Every structure is written in C-alpha cells, then in structure tokens.
PDB file of C-alpha atoms in Angstrom:
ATOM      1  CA  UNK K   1     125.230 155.873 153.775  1.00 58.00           C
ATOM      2  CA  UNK K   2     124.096 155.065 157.177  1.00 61.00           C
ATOM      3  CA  UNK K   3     121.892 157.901 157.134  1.00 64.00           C
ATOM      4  CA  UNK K   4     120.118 156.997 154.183  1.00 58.00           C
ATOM      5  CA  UNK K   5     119.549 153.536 155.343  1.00 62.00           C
ATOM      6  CA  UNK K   6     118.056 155.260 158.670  1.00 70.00           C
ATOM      7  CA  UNK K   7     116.062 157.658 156.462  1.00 70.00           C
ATOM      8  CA  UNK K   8     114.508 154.265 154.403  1.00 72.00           C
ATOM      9  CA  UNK K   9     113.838 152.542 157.801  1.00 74.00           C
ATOM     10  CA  UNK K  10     112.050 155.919 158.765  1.00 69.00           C
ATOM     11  CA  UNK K  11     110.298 156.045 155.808  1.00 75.00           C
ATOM     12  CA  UNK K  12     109.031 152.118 156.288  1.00 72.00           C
ATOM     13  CA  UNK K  13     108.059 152.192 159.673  1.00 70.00           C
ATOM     14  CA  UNK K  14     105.917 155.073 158.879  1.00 77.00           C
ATOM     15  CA  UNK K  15     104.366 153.669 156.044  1.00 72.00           C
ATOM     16  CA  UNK K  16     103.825 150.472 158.044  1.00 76.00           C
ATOM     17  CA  UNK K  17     102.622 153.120 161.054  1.00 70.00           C
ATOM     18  CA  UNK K  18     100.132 153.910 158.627  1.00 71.00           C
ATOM     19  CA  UNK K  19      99.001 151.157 157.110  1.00 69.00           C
ATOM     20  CA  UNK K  20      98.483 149.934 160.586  1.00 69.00           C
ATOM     21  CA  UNK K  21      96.091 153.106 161.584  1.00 66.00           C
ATOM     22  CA  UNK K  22      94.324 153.483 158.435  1.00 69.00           C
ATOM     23  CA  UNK K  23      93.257 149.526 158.581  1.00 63.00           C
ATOM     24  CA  UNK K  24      92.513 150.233 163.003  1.00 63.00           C
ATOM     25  CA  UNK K  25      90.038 153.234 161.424  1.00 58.00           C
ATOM     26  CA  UNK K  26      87.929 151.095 159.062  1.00 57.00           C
ATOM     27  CA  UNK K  27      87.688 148.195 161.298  1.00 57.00           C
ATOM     28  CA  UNK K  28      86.592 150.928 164.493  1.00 56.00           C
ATOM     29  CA  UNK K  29      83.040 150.658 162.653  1.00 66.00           C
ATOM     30  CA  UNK K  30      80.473 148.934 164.571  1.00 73.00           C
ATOM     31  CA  UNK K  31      80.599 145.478 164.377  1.00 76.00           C
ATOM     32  CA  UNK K  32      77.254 143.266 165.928  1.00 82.00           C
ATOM     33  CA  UNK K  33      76.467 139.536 165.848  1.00 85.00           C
ATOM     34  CA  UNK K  34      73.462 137.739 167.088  1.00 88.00           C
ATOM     35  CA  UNK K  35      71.205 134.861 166.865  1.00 91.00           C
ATOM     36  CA  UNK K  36      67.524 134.048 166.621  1.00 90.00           C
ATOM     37  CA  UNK K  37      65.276 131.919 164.772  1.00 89.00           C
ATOM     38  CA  UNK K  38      63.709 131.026 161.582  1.00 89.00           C
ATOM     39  CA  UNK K  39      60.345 130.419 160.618  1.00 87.00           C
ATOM     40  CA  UNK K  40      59.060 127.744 157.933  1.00 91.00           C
ATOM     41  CA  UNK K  41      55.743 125.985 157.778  1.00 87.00           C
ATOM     42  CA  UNK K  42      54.797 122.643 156.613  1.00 88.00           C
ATOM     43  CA  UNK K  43      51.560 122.181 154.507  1.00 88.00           C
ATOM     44  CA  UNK K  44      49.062 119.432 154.775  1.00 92.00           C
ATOM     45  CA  UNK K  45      49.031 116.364 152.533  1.00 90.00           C
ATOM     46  CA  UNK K  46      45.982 115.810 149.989  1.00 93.00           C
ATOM     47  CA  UNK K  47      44.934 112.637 149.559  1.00 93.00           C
ATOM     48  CA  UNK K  48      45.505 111.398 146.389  1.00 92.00           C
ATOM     49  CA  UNK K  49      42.392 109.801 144.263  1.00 93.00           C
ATOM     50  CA  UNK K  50      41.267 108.509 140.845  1.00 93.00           C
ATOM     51  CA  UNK K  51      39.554 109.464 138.031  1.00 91.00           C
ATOM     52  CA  UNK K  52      37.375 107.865 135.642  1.00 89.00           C
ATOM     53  CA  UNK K  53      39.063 106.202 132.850  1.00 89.00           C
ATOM     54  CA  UNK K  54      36.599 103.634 131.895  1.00 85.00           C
ATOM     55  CA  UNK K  55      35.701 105.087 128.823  1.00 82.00           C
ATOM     56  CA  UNK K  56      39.120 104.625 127.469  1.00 84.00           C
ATOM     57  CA  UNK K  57      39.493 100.799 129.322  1.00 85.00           C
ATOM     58  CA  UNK K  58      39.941  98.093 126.495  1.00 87.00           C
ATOM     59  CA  UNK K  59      38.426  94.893 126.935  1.00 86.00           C
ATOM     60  CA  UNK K  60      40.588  92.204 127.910  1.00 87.00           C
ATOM     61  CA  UNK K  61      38.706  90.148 130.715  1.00 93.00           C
ATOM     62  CA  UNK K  62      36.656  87.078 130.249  1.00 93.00           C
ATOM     63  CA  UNK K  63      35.758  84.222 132.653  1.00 96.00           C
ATOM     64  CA  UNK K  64      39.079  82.378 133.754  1.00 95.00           C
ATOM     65  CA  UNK K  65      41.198  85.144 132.276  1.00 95.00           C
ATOM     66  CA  UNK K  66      43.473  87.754 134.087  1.00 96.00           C
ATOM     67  CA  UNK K  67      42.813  91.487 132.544  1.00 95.00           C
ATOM     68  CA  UNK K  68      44.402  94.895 132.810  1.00 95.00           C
ATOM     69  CA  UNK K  69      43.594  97.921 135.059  1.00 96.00           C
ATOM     70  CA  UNK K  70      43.572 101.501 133.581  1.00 95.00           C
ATOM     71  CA  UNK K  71      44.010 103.910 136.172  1.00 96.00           C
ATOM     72  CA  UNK K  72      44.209 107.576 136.535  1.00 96.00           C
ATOM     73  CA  UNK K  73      46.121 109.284 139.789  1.00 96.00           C
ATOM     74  CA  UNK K  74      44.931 112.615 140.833  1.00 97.00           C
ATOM     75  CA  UNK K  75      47.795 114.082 143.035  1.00 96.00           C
ATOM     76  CA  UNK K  76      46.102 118.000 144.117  1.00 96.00           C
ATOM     77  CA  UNK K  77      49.489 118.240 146.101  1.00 95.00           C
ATOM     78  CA  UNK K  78      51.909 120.680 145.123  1.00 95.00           C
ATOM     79  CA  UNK K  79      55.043 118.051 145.309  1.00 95.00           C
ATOM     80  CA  UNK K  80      55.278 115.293 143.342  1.00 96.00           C
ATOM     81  CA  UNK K  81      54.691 111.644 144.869  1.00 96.00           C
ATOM     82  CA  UNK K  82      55.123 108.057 143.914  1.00 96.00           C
ATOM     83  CA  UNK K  83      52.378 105.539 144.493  1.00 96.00           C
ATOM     84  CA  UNK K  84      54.230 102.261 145.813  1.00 96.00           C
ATOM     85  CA  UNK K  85      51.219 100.043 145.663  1.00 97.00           C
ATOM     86  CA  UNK K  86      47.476  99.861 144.939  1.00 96.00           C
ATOM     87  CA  UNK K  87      44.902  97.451 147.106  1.00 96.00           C
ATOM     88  CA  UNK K  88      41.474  96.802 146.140  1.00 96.00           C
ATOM     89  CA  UNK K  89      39.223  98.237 148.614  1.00 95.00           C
ATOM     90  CA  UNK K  90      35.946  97.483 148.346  1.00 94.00           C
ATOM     91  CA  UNK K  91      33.142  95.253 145.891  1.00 96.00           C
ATOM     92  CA  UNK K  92      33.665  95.475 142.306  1.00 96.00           C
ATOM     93  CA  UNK K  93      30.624  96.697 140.758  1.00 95.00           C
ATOM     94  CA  UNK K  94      29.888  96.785 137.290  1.00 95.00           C
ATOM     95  CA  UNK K  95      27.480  98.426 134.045  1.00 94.00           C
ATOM     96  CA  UNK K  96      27.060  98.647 131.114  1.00 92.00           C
ATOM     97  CA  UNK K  97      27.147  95.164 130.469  1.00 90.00           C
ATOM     98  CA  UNK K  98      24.573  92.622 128.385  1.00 93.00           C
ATOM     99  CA  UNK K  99      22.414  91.939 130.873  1.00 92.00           C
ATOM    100  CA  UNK K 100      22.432  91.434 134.498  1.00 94.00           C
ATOM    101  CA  UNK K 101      25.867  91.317 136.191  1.00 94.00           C
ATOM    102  CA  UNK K 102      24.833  90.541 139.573  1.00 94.00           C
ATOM    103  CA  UNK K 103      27.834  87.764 140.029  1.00 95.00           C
ATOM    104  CA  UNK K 104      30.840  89.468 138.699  1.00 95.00           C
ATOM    105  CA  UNK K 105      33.072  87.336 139.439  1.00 96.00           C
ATOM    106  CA  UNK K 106      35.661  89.899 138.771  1.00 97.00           C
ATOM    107  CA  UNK K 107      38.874  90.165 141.532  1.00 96.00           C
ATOM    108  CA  UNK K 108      41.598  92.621 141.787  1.00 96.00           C
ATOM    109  CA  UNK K 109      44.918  91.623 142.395  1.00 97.00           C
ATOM    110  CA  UNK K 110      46.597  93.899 144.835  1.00 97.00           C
ATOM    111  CA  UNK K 111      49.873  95.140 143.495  1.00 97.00           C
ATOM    112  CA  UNK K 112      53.136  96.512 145.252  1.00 97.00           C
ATOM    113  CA  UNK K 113      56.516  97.678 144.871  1.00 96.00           C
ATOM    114  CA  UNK K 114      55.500  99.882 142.501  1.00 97.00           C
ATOM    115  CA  UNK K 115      57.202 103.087 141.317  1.00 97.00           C
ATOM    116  CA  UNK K 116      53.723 104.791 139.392  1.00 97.00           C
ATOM    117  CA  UNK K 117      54.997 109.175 139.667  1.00 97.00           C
ATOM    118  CA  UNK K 118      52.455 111.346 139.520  1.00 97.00           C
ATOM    119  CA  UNK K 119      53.889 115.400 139.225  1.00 96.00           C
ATOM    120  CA  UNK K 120      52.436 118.072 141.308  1.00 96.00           C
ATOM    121  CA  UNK K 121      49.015 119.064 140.667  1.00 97.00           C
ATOM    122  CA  UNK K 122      48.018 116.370 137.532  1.00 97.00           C
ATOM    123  CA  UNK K 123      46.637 113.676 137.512  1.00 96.00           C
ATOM    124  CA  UNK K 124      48.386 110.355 135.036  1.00 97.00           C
ATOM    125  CA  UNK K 125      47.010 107.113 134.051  1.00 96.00           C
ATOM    126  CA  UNK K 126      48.706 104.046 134.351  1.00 97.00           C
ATOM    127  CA  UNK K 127      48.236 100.196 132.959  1.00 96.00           C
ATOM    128  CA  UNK K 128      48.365  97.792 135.654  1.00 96.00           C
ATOM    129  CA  UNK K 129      49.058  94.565 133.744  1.00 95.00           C
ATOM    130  CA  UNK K 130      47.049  91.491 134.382  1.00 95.00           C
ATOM    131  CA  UNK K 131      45.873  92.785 138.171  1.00 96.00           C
ATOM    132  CA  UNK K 132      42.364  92.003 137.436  1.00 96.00           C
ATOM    133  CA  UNK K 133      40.546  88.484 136.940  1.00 97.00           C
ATOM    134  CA  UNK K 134      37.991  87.236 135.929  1.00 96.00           C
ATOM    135  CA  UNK K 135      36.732  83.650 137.132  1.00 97.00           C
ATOM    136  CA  UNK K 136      33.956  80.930 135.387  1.00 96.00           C
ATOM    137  CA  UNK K 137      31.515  82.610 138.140  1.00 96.00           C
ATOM    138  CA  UNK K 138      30.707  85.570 136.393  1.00 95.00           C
ATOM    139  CA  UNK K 139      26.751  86.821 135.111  1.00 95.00           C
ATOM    140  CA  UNK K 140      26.246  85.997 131.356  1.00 95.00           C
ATOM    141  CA  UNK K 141      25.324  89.491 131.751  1.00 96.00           C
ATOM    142  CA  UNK K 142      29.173  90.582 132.372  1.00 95.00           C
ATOM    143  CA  UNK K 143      30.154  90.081 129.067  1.00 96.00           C
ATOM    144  CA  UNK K 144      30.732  93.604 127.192  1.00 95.00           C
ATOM    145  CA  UNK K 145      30.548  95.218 131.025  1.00 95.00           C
ATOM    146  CA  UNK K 146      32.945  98.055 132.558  1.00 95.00           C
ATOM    147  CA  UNK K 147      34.221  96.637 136.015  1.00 95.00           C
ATOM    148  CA  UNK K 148      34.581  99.819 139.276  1.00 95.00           C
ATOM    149  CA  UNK K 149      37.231  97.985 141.193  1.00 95.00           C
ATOM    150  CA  UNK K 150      37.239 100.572 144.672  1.00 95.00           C
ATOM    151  CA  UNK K 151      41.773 101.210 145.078  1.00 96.00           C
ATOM    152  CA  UNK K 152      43.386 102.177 147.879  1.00 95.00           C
ATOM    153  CA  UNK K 153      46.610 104.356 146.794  1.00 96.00           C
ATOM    154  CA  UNK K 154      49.922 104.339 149.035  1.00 96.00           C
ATOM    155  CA  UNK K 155      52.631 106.750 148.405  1.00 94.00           C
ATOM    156  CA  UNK K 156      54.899 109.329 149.298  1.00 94.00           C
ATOM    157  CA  UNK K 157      56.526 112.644 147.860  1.00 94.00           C
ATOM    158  CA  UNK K 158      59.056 112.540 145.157  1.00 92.00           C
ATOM    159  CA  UNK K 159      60.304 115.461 146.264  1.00 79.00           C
ATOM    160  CA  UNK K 160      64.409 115.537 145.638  1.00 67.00           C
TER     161      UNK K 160
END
C-alpha cells in the first residue's frame, strides 16, 4: 500500500514537474515593452455666418412695434456648435420698401443665453421672437421694406 501511495506521489510530482516546464517553455518567448508617443492634430475653427432668408421673412414690424428675426446659421465646421447669443453689429439697412427708407428706425435687440444648434456642415434657420423694433421714426418709405440687421454669432462646439 505504501508503495502505491509513493508511486501516486511520483506520478503527481511529475505531472506537476511538467506542467511547470511546459508553462517555463511558452513563457521563454520574447517578451518587450516600451513607450513613445502619439500623434493627433487639431483643425481650425470656421467662422460661422448667415444666409439670406429675407425672402421667406414675414412681415410683422411697424412703427412702435417689436418684430421677429429669421435667421439662417451656416456652420462649414465639421462638429456641430451651439450659438449662445446673437448682437447686432452694424446699421440696419433696408429695400425693397415703398419709397425712400432713409430713417429706418428699425433696432435689433441683442439676444443671449441662447441654445440655437446648428449640425456639422448645414446651415438652419431660426425665429428670434420679438428681437427687432421698430420705432414712430421710421421713412413712410419703410412700410412693405425687408430690414439687413448686420449679427454677430457667438458659439461653441456641441461636440459630446
């Protein structure tokens, strides 16, 4: 009996034996770490701009009344971005109206803490709600006239 027990103890210290040296022969491969660097380049914002809507702008201004703003965003970048707010920037100008519209008496309301997204590469039109007005100064001439109001766009990516 004590022979076989020596025999199984042989028999699992071998195996073990061998186990051991089969698992020391795979791991003998060559083994190599390092370290380095990556590369990654950022691209250039576009600035963003507007397109002409007025053919599509509805008439809602008249002297003493605030009026809405139709606006299209262009955004060329390949992200999308939200515009946060939109300042006038520049003389409103304006044509097509009844006669001369020298006096336009036509103001733009800057607006902020707004949340307008435009996706990457398109261009979307928005409705700013009462951000232009019209005061008792205005041309005769003004009435049937499309208003320019000149924006300045601020914004960021969207990017998530």
């Amino acid at each position: 009996m004590r022979n076989l027990f020596s025999r199984r103890r042989l028999i699992g210290a071998t195996a073990t034996l061998l186990v051991l040296g089969i698992a020391a022969l795979v791991y003998a491969a060559w083994t190599a770490t390092g370290g380095g660097s990556g590369y990654a380049k950022a691209g250039n914002a576009q600035a963003l701009t507007t397109t002409d809507v007025s053919a599509s702008t509805t008439a809602s201004l008249y002297p003493g009344a605030d009026g809405n703003v139709l606006i299209k965003i262009n955004n060329p970048n390949p992200y999308p971005v939200r515009v946060t707010a939109v300042s006038g920037n520049g003389t409103i100008t304006a044509s097509g109206g009844s006669g001369t519209c020298t006096t336009t008496g036509v103001t733009f309301t800057d607006q902020s803490s707004l949340t307008l997204d435009v996706a990457a590469s398109t261009a979307t039109q928005f409705t700013l709600t009462g951000a232009a007005h019209m005061s008792n100064s205005s041309d005769n001439g003004c009435q049937g006239a499309v208003f320019t109001i000149p924006v300045s766009l601020t914004g960021a990516s969207n990017a998530s």
